[in-house]
Coordinates of C-alpha atoms in Angstrom, one line a residue:
M1198 CA 0.0 0.0 -0.2
R1199 CA 2.9 2.5 1.0
F1200 CA 4.6 1.6 -2.3
I1201 CA 1.2 2.3 -4.4
F1202 CA 0.9 5.7 -2.6
K1203 CA 4.6 6.5 -3.3
I1204 CA 4.0 5.7 -7.1
L1205 CA 0.8 7.8 -7.1
F1206 CA 2.7 10.7 -5.5
A1207 CA 5.3 10.4 -8.0
L1208 CA 3.0 10.5 -11.1
T1209 CA 1.0 13.7 -9.3
L1210 CA 4.3 15.3 -8.8
L1211 CA 5.5 14.7 -12.4
L1212 CA 2.2 16.0 -13.8
N1213 CA 2.5 19.2 -11.6
V1214 CA 6.0 19.9 -12.5
G1215 CA 5.2 19.1 -16.2
I1216 CA 2.1 20.9 -17.9
A1217 CA -0.1 23.4 -16.2
Q1218 CA -2.6 25.3 -18.4
A1219 CA -2.1 29.0 -17.7
Q1220 CA -4.8 30.7 -15.4
I1221 CA -3.7 34.1 -16.4
K1222 CA -4.8 35.1 -19.8
Q1223 CA -1.9 36.0 -21.9
L1224 CA -2.1 39.7 -23.6
R1225 CA -0.5 40.1 -27.0
L1226 CA 1.7 42.7 -28.2
S1227 CA 1.2 43.1 -32.0
R1228 CA 4.8 44.0 -32.6
V1229 CA 5.9 40.9 -30.8
D1230 CA 3.4 38.9 -32.9
E1231 CA 5.5 39.9 -36.0
M1232 CA 8.6 38.5 -34.6
A1233 CA 9.8 34.9 -35.5
D1234 CA 8.7 32.1 -33.1
L1235 CA 12.3 30.7 -33.2
P1236 CA 14.7 33.3 -34.7
Q1237 CA 17.1 32.2 -37.4
P1238 CA 20.0 31.6 -37.5
L1239 CA 19.7 30.7 -33.9
K1240 CA 22.7 31.1 -31.5
I1241 CA 22.6 32.4 -27.9
I1242 CA 26.0 33.4 -26.7
D1243 CA 27.2 33.4 -23.0
W1244 CA 26.2 37.2 -22.2
K1245 CA 27.5 36.8 -18.4
L1246 CA 30.8 35.8 -20.0
M1247 CA 31.0 38.6 -22.4
A1248 CA 30.2 41.2 -19.4
Q1249 CA 33.0 39.6 -17.2
N1250 CA 35.4 39.9 -20.3
F1251 CA 34.3 43.5 -21.0
D1252 CA 35.2 44.4 -17.6
K1253 CA 38.5 42.7 -17.4
T1254 CA 39.5 44.0 -20.5
I1255 CA 38.3 47.6 -20.6
Y1256 CA 39.4 48.3 -17.1
D1257 CA 43.0 48.0 -17.8
F1258 CA 45.1 51.2 -17.7
N1259 CA 48.1 49.3 -19.1
A1260 CA 46.2 47.5 -22.1
K1261 CA 48.3 47.2 -25.2
G1262 CA 47.5 48.0 -28.9
K1263 CA 46.4 50.9 -31.0
Y1264 CA 43.8 52.9 -29.6
W1265 CA 44.3 51.3 -26.0
P1266 CA 44.0 51.7 -23.3
M1267 CA 40.1 52.6 -23.3
I1268 CA 40.3 54.4 -20.0
W1269 CA 42.1 57.2 -18.6
M1270 CA 42.2 59.4 -15.4
D1271 CA 40.7 63.0 -15.5
S1272 CA 42.3 65.2 -12.8
T1273 CA 40.2 68.5 -13.4
H1274 CA 38.3 67.9 -10.2
K1275 CA 34.9 69.0 -11.3
N1276 CA 32.1 69.2 -8.7
F1277 CA 34.2 67.0 -6.4
N1278 CA 37.8 67.4 -5.4
Q1279 CA 38.8 64.1 -6.8
P1280 CA 40.0 62.5 -10.0
V1281 CA 37.5 60.5 -12.2
M1282 CA 38.0 57.8 -14.6
G1283 CA 37.3 58.4 -18.2
I1284 CA 36.3 56.0 -20.6
Y1285 CA 35.9 56.2 -24.3
T1286 CA 32.4 56.6 -26.0
A1287 CA 33.7 54.9 -29.2
V1288 CA 37.2 53.6 -30.1
G1289 CA 39.6 56.3 -30.9
D1290 CA 37.2 59.2 -30.4
V1291 CA 39.3 62.2 -30.9
R1292 CA 37.4 64.2 -28.3
Q1293 CA 38.5 62.2 -25.6
G1294 CA 41.5 60.7 -23.6
K1295 CA 44.1 63.4 -23.1
N1296 CA 42.3 65.9 -25.5
N1297 CA 40.2 68.5 -24.1
K1298 CA 42.0 68.3 -20.8
G1299 CA 40.8 64.7 -20.4
M1300 CA 37.3 66.1 -19.3
F1301 CA 35.1 64.8 -22.3
H1302 CA 33.8 61.5 -21.0
E1303 CA 30.1 60.5 -20.7
A1304 CA 28.0 59.3 -17.7
L1305 CA 26.2 56.9 -20.1
A1306 CA 29.5 55.1 -20.6
N1307 CA 30.9 55.2 -17.2
M1308 CA 27.8 54.7 -15.2
G1309 CA 26.7 51.9 -17.6
A1310 CA 29.8 49.9 -17.3
V1311 CA 29.8 50.3 -13.6
M1312 CA 26.2 49.3 -13.0
G1313 CA 26.6 46.3 -15.5
A1314 CA 29.6 44.9 -14.0
S1315 CA 27.9 45.2 -10.6
L1316 CA 24.9 43.2 -11.9
I1317 CA 27.0 40.1 -12.5
G1318 CA 28.6 40.4 -9.1
I1319 CA 31.8 42.5 -9.5
D1320 CA 32.5 44.8 -6.9
K1321 CA 33.6 47.7 -8.3
S1322 CA 34.4 49.7 -5.1
K1323 CA 37.2 47.5 -4.5
Q1324 CA 38.8 46.6 -8.1
N1325 CA 42.6 46.6 -8.1
G1326 CA 42.6 49.4 -5.4
M1327 CA 40.0 51.5 -7.4
N1328 CA 36.6 52.9 -6.3
Y1329 CA 34.9 53.4 -9.5
P1330 CA 31.4 54.0 -8.1
A1331 CA 33.0 56.8 -5.9
M1332 CA 34.3 58.6 -8.9
L1333 CA 30.9 58.8 -10.6
K1334 CA 30.0 61.6 -8.0
N1335 CA 31.9 64.1 -10.3
Y1336 CA 28.9 63.7 -12.6
F1337 CA 26.8 65.4 -10.1
N1338 CA 26.7 68.9 -11.4
R1339 CA 26.8 71.1 -8.3
D1340 CA 29.1 73.6 -9.7
T1341 CA 26.5 74.7 -12.2
K1342 CA 23.7 74.6 -9.5
W1343 CA 21.7 72.0 -11.5
N1344 CA 22.3 69.4 -8.6
I1345 CA 21.4 66.4 -10.6
M1346 CA 23.8 63.8 -12.4
M1347 CA 24.5 64.8 -15.8
N1348 CA 26.2 63.2 -19.0
N1349 CA 29.3 65.1 -18.4
T1350 CA 31.1 66.8 -15.6
A1351 CA 31.0 70.3 -16.7
P1352 CA 29.3 72.3 -19.3
E1353 CA 32.8 73.3 -21.0
V1354 CA 32.6 70.1 -22.9
A1355 CA 29.0 69.2 -23.0
L1356 CA 28.3 70.7 -26.5
L1357 CA 31.0 68.1 -27.8
G1358 CA 28.2 65.6 -26.9
G1359 CA 24.5 65.3 -25.9
G1360 CA 22.6 67.0 -22.9
Y1361 CA 23.1 70.0 -21.1
G1362 CA 19.8 71.9 -22.1
R1363 CA 19.5 70.7 -25.3
D1364 CA 18.2 67.1 -25.2
W1365 CA 16.0 66.2 -22.3
W1366 CA 16.8 62.2 -22.0
Y1367 CA 20.5 63.0 -21.9
D1368 CA 19.7 65.0 -18.6
V1369 CA 17.4 62.4 -17.2
Y1370 CA 19.1 59.1 -17.8
P1371 CA 22.2 59.6 -15.9
N1372 CA 19.9 59.9 -12.8
V1373 CA 18.2 56.8 -13.4
L1374 CA 21.5 55.1 -13.8
F1375 CA 22.9 56.6 -10.9
Y1376 CA 19.9 55.4 -8.7
A1377 CA 20.4 51.8 -9.7
I1378 CA 24.0 52.2 -8.7
C1379 CA 23.2 53.9 -5.5
E1380 CA 21.2 50.6 -4.7
Q1381 CA 24.2 48.4 -5.6
Y1382 CA 26.5 50.5 -3.4
P1383 CA 24.3 51.8 -0.5
N1384 CA 27.1 52.6 1.9
E1385 CA 29.1 54.6 -0.5
K1386 CA 30.0 58.2 0.9
D1387 CA 27.7 61.1 -0.2
F1388 CA 25.4 58.8 -2.3
D1389 CA 22.5 59.1 0.0
W1390 CA 22.4 63.1 -0.1
I1391 CA 23.1 63.1 -3.8
A1392 CA 20.1 60.8 -4.4
K1393 CA 18.1 63.0 -2.0
S1394 CA 19.0 66.2 -4.0
I1395 CA 18.2 64.7 -7.1
A1396 CA 14.8 63.6 -6.0
E1397 CA 14.3 67.0 -4.7
Q1398 CA 15.2 68.4 -8.1
F1399 CA 12.9 66.2 -10.0
Y1400 CA 10.1 66.6 -7.7
K1401 CA 10.2 70.4 -8.1
A1402 CA 10.4 70.0 -11.6
D1403 CA 7.4 67.8 -11.9
S1404 CA 5.4 70.1 -9.7
I1405 CA 6.4 73.1 -12.1
L1406 CA 5.5 71.1 -15.2
N1407 CA 2.1 70.2 -13.4
G1408 CA 1.3 67.6 -16.1
N1409 CA 2.7 69.2 -19.1
Y1410 CA 6.0 67.9 -20.4
N1411 CA 5.6 69.2 -23.7
Y1412 CA 9.2 70.7 -23.7
S1413 CA 12.6 69.9 -25.4
Y1414 CA 14.3 69.9 -22.0
F1415 CA 14.1 71.4 -18.4
D1416 CA 16.7 73.9 -16.8
Y1417 CA 17.3 72.3 -13.3
G1418 CA 19.2 75.3 -12.4
Q1419 CA 16.6 77.9 -13.2
M1420 CA 13.8 75.3 -12.6
K1421 CA 12.2 76.4 -15.9
P1422 CA 10.9 74.2 -18.8
M1423 CA 12.5 75.1 -22.2
K1424 CA 12.0 74.6 -25.9
N1425 CA 14.5 74.6 -28.6
Q1426 CA 15.0 72.9 -32.3
I1427 CA 14.5 69.7 -30.7
C1428 CA 11.2 68.3 -30.6
A1429 CA 9.2 67.7 -27.3
Q1430 CA 10.5 64.7 -25.3
Q1431 CA 7.2 64.0 -23.0
D1432 CA 8.7 60.7 -22.2
A1433 CA 11.0 62.4 -19.9
A1434 CA 8.1 61.9 -17.4
A1435 CA 8.8 58.1 -17.3
G1436 CA 12.3 58.9 -16.2
H1437 CA 11.2 61.4 -13.6
A1438 CA 8.5 59.1 -12.3
W1439 CA 11.1 56.0 -12.0
V1440 CA 13.6 58.2 -10.0
L1441 CA 10.9 59.5 -7.9
Y1442 CA 9.4 56.0 -7.3
A1443 CA 13.0 54.7 -6.5
A1444 CA 13.4 57.7 -4.1
Y1445 CA 10.1 56.9 -2.4
K1446 CA 11.3 53.2 -2.1
K1447 CA 14.6 54.5 -0.6
F1448 CA 13.8 57.4 1.6
G1449 CA 9.8 56.8 2.3
D1450 CA 8.9 60.3 1.5
K1451 CA 5.3 60.3 0.4
R1452 CA 6.0 63.5 -1.7
Y1453 CA 8.2 61.3 -4.2
L1454 CA 5.2 58.8 -4.6
Q1455 CA 2.8 61.7 -5.3
G1456 CA 5.5 63.0 -7.8
A1457 CA 5.8 59.7 -9.5
I1458 CA 2.1 59.4 -9.9
N1459 CA 1.8 62.8 -11.4
A1460 CA 4.7 62.1 -13.7
M1461 CA 3.1 58.9 -14.7
T1462 CA -0.3 60.6 -15.4
A1463 CA 1.2 63.0 -17.4
L1464 CA 3.2 60.4 -19.5
E1465 CA -0.2 58.5 -20.0
S1466 CA -2.2 61.5 -20.9
N1467 CA -0.4 62.2 -24.2
K1468 CA -2.6 61.9 -27.1
I1469 CA 0.3 60.7 -29.7
N1470 CA 3.2 58.2 -29.0
P1471 CA 5.9 60.5 -27.3
T1472 CA 8.6 57.9 -27.3
Y1473 CA 11.8 59.5 -27.8
E1474 CA 15.0 57.4 -26.9
L1475 CA 14.9 54.8 -24.2
L1476 CA 12.9 56.1 -21.1
M1477 CA 9.3 54.7 -22.4
P1478 CA 10.0 51.0 -21.0
F1479 CA 10.5 52.4 -17.7
G1480 CA 7.0 53.9 -17.9
A1481 CA 5.4 50.6 -18.8
Y1482 CA 7.5 48.9 -16.1
L1483 CA 6.2 51.4 -13.4
A1484 CA 2.6 51.2 -14.7
A1485 CA 2.6 47.4 -13.8
R1486 CA 4.4 48.0 -10.6
M1487 CA 2.5 51.0 -9.4
N1488 CA -1.0 49.2 -10.3
V1489 CA -0.4 46.3 -7.9
E1490 CA 1.7 48.1 -5.2
Q1491 CA -0.2 51.3 -5.1
G1492 CA -3.5 50.4 -6.4
A1493 CA -3.2 52.7 -9.4
N1494 CA -4.8 52.1 -12.7
F1495 CA -2.3 52.9 -15.3
D1496 CA -2.7 51.5 -18.9
V1497 CA 0.1 48.9 -19.2
Q1498 CA -0.8 47.9 -22.7
K1499 CA -0.7 51.5 -24.0
L1500 CA 2.8 52.1 -22.7
L1501 CA 4.1 48.8 -23.8
G1502 CA 2.5 49.5 -27.4
W1503 CA 4.4 53.0 -27.4
T1504 CA 7.6 51.2 -26.4
F1505 CA 7.4 48.6 -29.1
D1506 CA 5.3 49.9 -32.2
G1507 CA 7.4 52.3 -33.9
T1508 CA 4.5 54.8 -34.0
A1509 CA 6.6 57.6 -32.2
V1510 CA 5.8 61.1 -33.6
C1511 CA 8.7 63.1 -32.4
R1512 CA 11.5 60.6 -32.9
E1513 CA 9.8 59.2 -36.0
G1514 CA 9.4 55.4 -36.1
W1515 CA 11.4 54.8 -32.7
G1516 CA 10.4 51.5 -31.2
V1517 CA 11.5 47.8 -31.8
L1518 CA 12.4 46.3 -35.1
T1519 CA 11.0 43.4 -36.6
G1520 CA 11.8 41.3 -39.9
K1521 CA 14.0 39.3 -41.7
W1522 CA 16.7 40.8 -43.6
N1523 CA 18.5 38.8 -46.4
G1524 CA 17.7 35.6 -44.2
Y1525 CA 18.7 37.1 -40.8
D1526 CA 16.1 37.4 -38.0
I1527 CA 16.7 41.1 -36.7
S1528 CA 13.5 41.2 -34.6
G1529 CA 13.8 42.6 -31.0
V1530 CA 16.4 45.2 -31.3
V1531 CA 15.7 48.8 -30.4
G1532 CA 16.1 51.8 -32.6
S1533 CA 14.6 53.4 -35.7
T1534 CA 12.0 51.3 -37.5
V1535 CA 12.3 53.8 -40.6
D1536 CA 15.9 55.2 -40.8
H1537 CA 17.4 53.5 -43.9
G1538 CA 14.9 50.6 -43.6
G1539 CA 15.5 50.2 -40.0
Y1540 CA 18.5 51.0 -37.7
G1541 CA 18.9 49.2 -34.5
F1542 CA 21.2 50.1 -31.4
L1543 CA 22.9 47.9 -28.8
M1544 CA 22.6 50.1 -25.8
N1545 CA 18.8 50.6 -26.4
T1546 CA 18.3 47.1 -26.7
F1547 CA 20.3 46.2 -23.3
D1548 CA 18.6 48.9 -21.6
A1549 CA 15.1 48.1 -22.6
A1550 CA 15.6 44.6 -21.1
W1551 CA 16.3 46.2 -17.5
P1552 CA 12.6 47.4 -17.1
L1553 CA 10.6 45.1 -19.4
V1554 CA 11.8 41.9 -18.0
P1555 CA 10.7 42.5 -14.4
T1556 CA 7.5 44.1 -15.7
V1557 CA 6.1 40.4 -15.9
R1558 CA 6.7 39.9 -12.2
Y1559 CA 3.8 42.7 -11.7
D1560 CA 1.7 41.6 -14.4
P1561 CA 2.5 38.2 -15.6
A1562 CA -0.3 38.7 -18.4
Y1563 CA 2.9 39.8 -20.3
A1564 CA 4.9 36.8 -19.7
N1565 CA 4.7 35.3 -23.2
A1566 CA 5.2 38.5 -25.1
I1567 CA 8.2 39.6 -23.0
G1568 CA 9.6 35.9 -23.2
K1569 CA 9.4 35.8 -27.2
W1570 CA 10.8 39.5 -27.4
M1571 CA 13.8 38.6 -25.1
L1572 CA 14.5 35.7 -27.1
N1573 CA 14.4 37.7 -30.4
A1574 CA 16.5 40.4 -28.8
V1575 CA 19.1 38.2 -27.3
N1576 CA 19.6 36.3 -30.5
A1577 CA 19.9 39.5 -32.8
S1578 CA 22.1 41.3 -30.4
R1579 CA 25.2 38.8 -31.1
F1580 CA 25.3 40.4 -34.6
F1581 CA 26.5 43.9 -33.1
Y1582 CA 29.7 42.0 -32.4
P1583 CA 32.1 41.6 -35.2
Q1584 CA 33.1 38.1 -34.3
Y1585 CA 29.5 37.0 -34.7
M1586 CA 28.6 38.8 -37.7
P1587 CA 29.8 37.5 -41.1
A1588 CA 32.6 40.0 -42.7
N1589 CA 30.6 40.8 -45.5
R1590 CA 28.0 42.1 -43.3
Q1591 CA 30.2 44.7 -41.5
T1592 CA 31.5 48.1 -42.4
I1593 CA 35.0 47.5 -41.1
P1594 CA 35.7 43.8 -40.7
Q1595 CA 39.4 44.5 -41.1
F1596 CA 39.5 46.3 -37.8
A1597 CA 37.7 43.7 -35.8
A1598 CA 40.9 42.9 -33.8
V1599 CA 41.0 46.4 -32.1
T1600 CA 37.7 45.5 -30.2
K1601 CA 39.3 42.5 -28.4
G1602 CA 36.3 40.8 -28.7
V1603 CA 34.3 42.8 -26.2
I1604 CA 33.4 45.9 -28.1
A1605 CA 30.4 45.7 -30.4
Y1606 CA 29.3 48.0 -33.2
E1607 CA 27.2 50.8 -32.2
G1608 CA 24.4 49.5 -34.3
F1609 CA 23.2 47.5 -37.3
A1610 CA 20.9 48.7 -40.3
K1611 CA 19.2 47.5 -43.2
T1612 CA 21.4 49.4 -45.4
S1613 CA 24.4 51.5 -44.7
T1614 CA 23.5 54.8 -43.3
F1615 CA 26.6 56.6 -44.6
D1616 CA 24.8 56.8 -48.0
T1617 CA 28.0 56.8 -50.1
L1618 CA 30.1 54.4 -48.5
Y1619 CA 29.7 50.6 -47.7
M1620 CA 26.6 50.6 -50.4
D1621 CA 27.9 47.3 -51.4
K1622 CA 26.9 45.4 -48.0
K1623 CA 23.8 43.6 -47.7
G1624 CA 21.8 44.1 -44.6
P1625 CA 21.9 43.7 -41.6
V1626 CA 25.0 45.9 -41.9
A1627 CA 26.9 46.4 -38.7
Q1628 CA 28.2 49.8 -38.3
G1629 CA 28.4 53.0 -36.1
D1630 CA 27.9 56.7 -36.2
G1631 CA 31.3 57.6 -34.7
P1632 CA 32.8 58.9 -37.7
K1633 CA 29.7 61.4 -38.2
W1634 CA 30.3 62.9 -34.7
V1635 CA 33.6 64.8 -35.6
P1636 CA 33.6 64.6 -39.6
G1637 CA 37.0 64.1 -41.0
K1638 CA 38.7 63.5 -37.8
N1639 CA 37.0 60.5 -36.0
P1640 CA 38.5 57.2 -37.3
D1641 CA 36.7 54.5 -38.9
V1642 CA 37.1 52.3 -35.9
S1643 CA 34.7 55.0 -33.9
Q1644 CA 32.0 52.8 -35.3
F1645 CA 32.9 50.5 -32.4
S1646 CA 30.9 51.5 -29.4
V1647 CA 32.5 51.3 -26.0
Y1648 CA 29.6 53.1 -24.3
G1649 CA 26.9 50.8 -25.7
S1650 CA 29.1 47.6 -25.1
G1651 CA 29.5 48.7 -21.4
H1652 CA 25.8 47.9 -20.7
V1653 CA 26.3 44.2 -21.4
G1654 CA 25.9 43.5 -18.0
I1655 CA 22.2 43.8 -17.9
F1656 CA 22.0 41.0 -20.3
G1657 CA 24.7 39.3 -18.4
A1658 CA 22.6 39.3 -15.3
I1659 CA 19.2 38.5 -16.9
V1660 CA 19.9 35.8 -19.4
E1661 CA 20.8 32.2 -18.7
K1662 CA 20.8 29.3 -21.1
T1663 CA 19.0 26.1 -20.5
N1664 CA 19.8 22.7 -21.8
I1665 CA 17.4 23.4 -25.0
E1666 CA 18.7 25.9 -27.3
G1667 CA 16.3 28.9 -27.6
V1668 CA 14.7 28.4 -24.1
L1669 CA 15.8 31.0 -21.8
K1670 CA 16.0 31.3 -18.0
L1671 CA 15.5 35.0 -17.5
D1672 CA 16.1 36.4 -13.9
V1673 CA 13.1 38.8 -13.4
L1674 CA 14.7 40.3 -10.1
A1675 CA 18.1 41.0 -11.5
T1676 CA 17.0 44.6 -12.7
D1677 CA 14.1 45.2 -10.4
F1678 CA 15.7 47.8 -8.5
Y1679 CA 14.1 48.9 -5.0
K1680 CA 11.7 46.0 -5.2
N1681 CA 10.2 44.6 -1.9
K1682 CA 11.8 41.5 -0.4
A1683 CA 11.2 38.7 -2.8
Y1684 CA 12.2 35.3 -3.7
P1685 CA 14.2 34.0 -6.7
T1686 CA 12.0 34.4 -9.8
Y1687 CA 12.6 33.3 -13.3
L1688 CA 10.6 33.7 -16.7
I1689 CA 11.0 30.7 -18.9
Y1690 CA 9.3 30.8 -22.2
N1691 CA 9.1 27.9 -24.7
P1692 CA 9.3 29.2 -28.3
Y1693 CA 8.7 25.8 -29.8
N1694 CA 5.5 24.3 -31.3
L1695 CA 6.2 21.3 -28.9
N1696 CA 6.3 20.9 -25.3
K1697 CA 10.0 21.2 -23.9
T1698 CA 11.4 19.9 -20.8
I1699 CA 14.5 21.6 -19.4
N1700 CA 16.7 20.9 -16.5
Y1701 CA 15.8 23.5 -14.2
K1702 CA 18.5 24.3 -11.5
I1703 CA 17.2 25.8 -8.1
K1704 CA 19.3 28.8 -7.2
G1705 CA 20.2 28.0 -3.6
T1706 CA 21.0 25.0 -1.4
E1707 CA 17.8 24.8 0.7
R1708 CA 14.7 22.8 -0.4
V1709 CA 12.1 25.0 -2.0
D1710 CA 8.5 24.9 -3.3
L1711 CA 8.1 26.0 -7.0
Y1712 CA 5.3 28.4 -7.7
D1713 CA 4.3 29.4 -11.1
A1714 CA 2.8 32.9 -11.2
V1715 CA 1.4 32.4 -14.7
A1716 CA -0.6 29.1 -13.8
Q1717 CA -0.9 30.5 -10.5
K1718 CA -0.3 27.2 -8.6
F1719 CA 2.6 25.2 -7.0
I1720 CA 4.0 23.0 -9.5
A1721 CA 6.4 21.2 -7.4
K1722 CA 7.1 20.7 -3.8
N1723 CA 10.2 20.2 -1.5
V1724 CA 12.6 20.1 -4.2
S1725 CA 16.3 21.0 -4.4
A1726 CA 19.3 20.8 -7.0
T1727 CA 17.9 20.2 -10.4
I1728 CA 14.5 19.1 -11.7
K1729 CA 12.8 18.1 -15.0
L1730 CA 10.5 21.2 -15.9
T1731 CA 8.1 21.0 -19.0
V1732 CA 6.9 24.2 -20.4
N1733 CA 3.9 24.1 -22.7
N1734 CA 4.6 25.0 -26.5
N1735 CA 4.7 28.7 -27.3
N1736 CA 4.1 29.4 -23.5
S1737 CA 5.7 30.6 -20.2
V1738 CA 6.1 29.7 -16.8
L1739 CA 7.1 32.5 -14.1
I1740 CA 8.7 30.3 -11.4
V1741 CA 9.0 31.8 -7.7
E1742 CA 11.2 29.5 -5.6
T1743 CA 9.5 29.6 -2.2
P1744 CA 10.9 28.1 1.0
A1745 CA 9.6 24.6 1.4
N1746 CA 6.4 24.3 3.5
S1747 CA 6.1 28.1 3.6
K1748 CA 3.2 29.6 5.2
I1749 CA 0.7 30.7 2.4
T1750 CA -1.6 33.7 3.0
N1751 CA -3.7 36.0 0.9
A1752 CA -3.9 39.5 1.3
N1753 CA -5.2 42.3 -0.9
H1754 CA -5.3 40.0 -3.9
H1755 CA -1.6 39.1 -3.3
L1756 CA -0.5 35.7 -2.5
L1757 CA 2.3 35.5 -0.1
A1758 CA 4.8 32.8 1.1
N1759 CA 6.1 33.6 4.7
G1760 CA 4.8 37.1 4.3
I1761 CA 6.7 37.8 0.9
V1762 CA 4.4 38.3 -2.1
I1763 CA 4.9 35.6 -4.7
D1764 CA 1.8 36.5 -7.0
Y1765 CA 0.7 40.1 -7.2
Q1766 CA -2.6 39.0 -9.4
N1767 CA -3.9 36.5 -7.0
K1768 CA -7.5 37.7 -7.5

């Protein structure tokens, strides 16, 4: 009798671990529907290894080779009485290194590289005797009285690049990056008061804007919204909202929560798609999160549509690319859907994953859509790297060695965007805009993007391969900054038309129960190490590893294990 009971229990467990019909209805994104179920040619590279190699290769002051090293020390002591490390935006960029007194380096590159390395477990505050996070304070522009993080340390060199009262996203995004780094290094000297200052500036700015973000930029020194030749960037509201919500979670000041709500309301109220560069995905993420954490009612579908669809008006066609170009599936990368038939960018693709993957934790109805998009994006993103793109589809394959295998092209396009150059290349054409930034002076190799490649840690932290090629295990918590306490959570999407069984590895050493937040049920109990997990064809599981035998309760439509939410949509 006991033997029969064991057999029945084993069969029941096998069925539970296997196939569970989703209870949460999956919502579709039309742009994702256009993408290949299984992109070809299919190859998932080791993104964590790429991130590790980028860090150890780039952060080498003694690196040998033409155009190397890629970093230098800026001793102008802007904003803080300390030197700051400079990092090239693009290989061989003539504006940088010892030129311009060593002052021209960008927060997008420096902060992105620090954040990305930290995401994969590298402590940048104690690396070869250097504290790289501490150096980032120099981007806090207190000398100019703007009192926020900016893309450069001083206006003297700002006109060489973007931002500084011209291009709003350049002034907002460094603060998003800083808040992420601030959580990664909570004990870093001065970080708290800097974060507080940023929150105050953004809160004041949102109050002055009062629901109207129809401006080119905001002068945080004079506290005045401004217009110029650049069209309005209303999606700056998403950046304001993300920072203010993070500040609310960090400091507990309800003014910041109200500011985040106001900014999100302003974002959603737009009559046209206001996507400009890379802030809209943060709005979609916040909509899903604030709906379940704050009882808001933001339109997640609308904001995801604005993120993906390529219907942006100001930045015409900006969104997520889809299609097959001359036999290559390029779907999933982010950029212009109209420029020369389509022009996708590496940094934008990495950075879209940051908010979009954790969105499914708060709204599992998008598990399939985000899972399918990520498979396409992760697959296509290897084509930015010269070693993974056929030579006849690159503008400068003869210079590939200068990248040392860790620096990618800035983007790839359907046809060369140089118009008179590289016109013999068939798309996708891996290339970059560096030579256009300083015409006649920046070398051809400036098409290799150090700043974009530095954000690789986002993919490195999120993406893990399984034993089935194309079935990814995505860490939903990796970039869910300032989250409430949570158990390990993974999104696994099966792109095949057949059910697939993967070897699922438990994160820790303790026994756990596996809860699927899509099926809204426990699918395995008291397991450890590795188990067989079957995922339905063209479907997802959202696995939460809860301690074995947890006390399960329900409160405010949330399912909790030992008081920690494991399902935000348990209605």
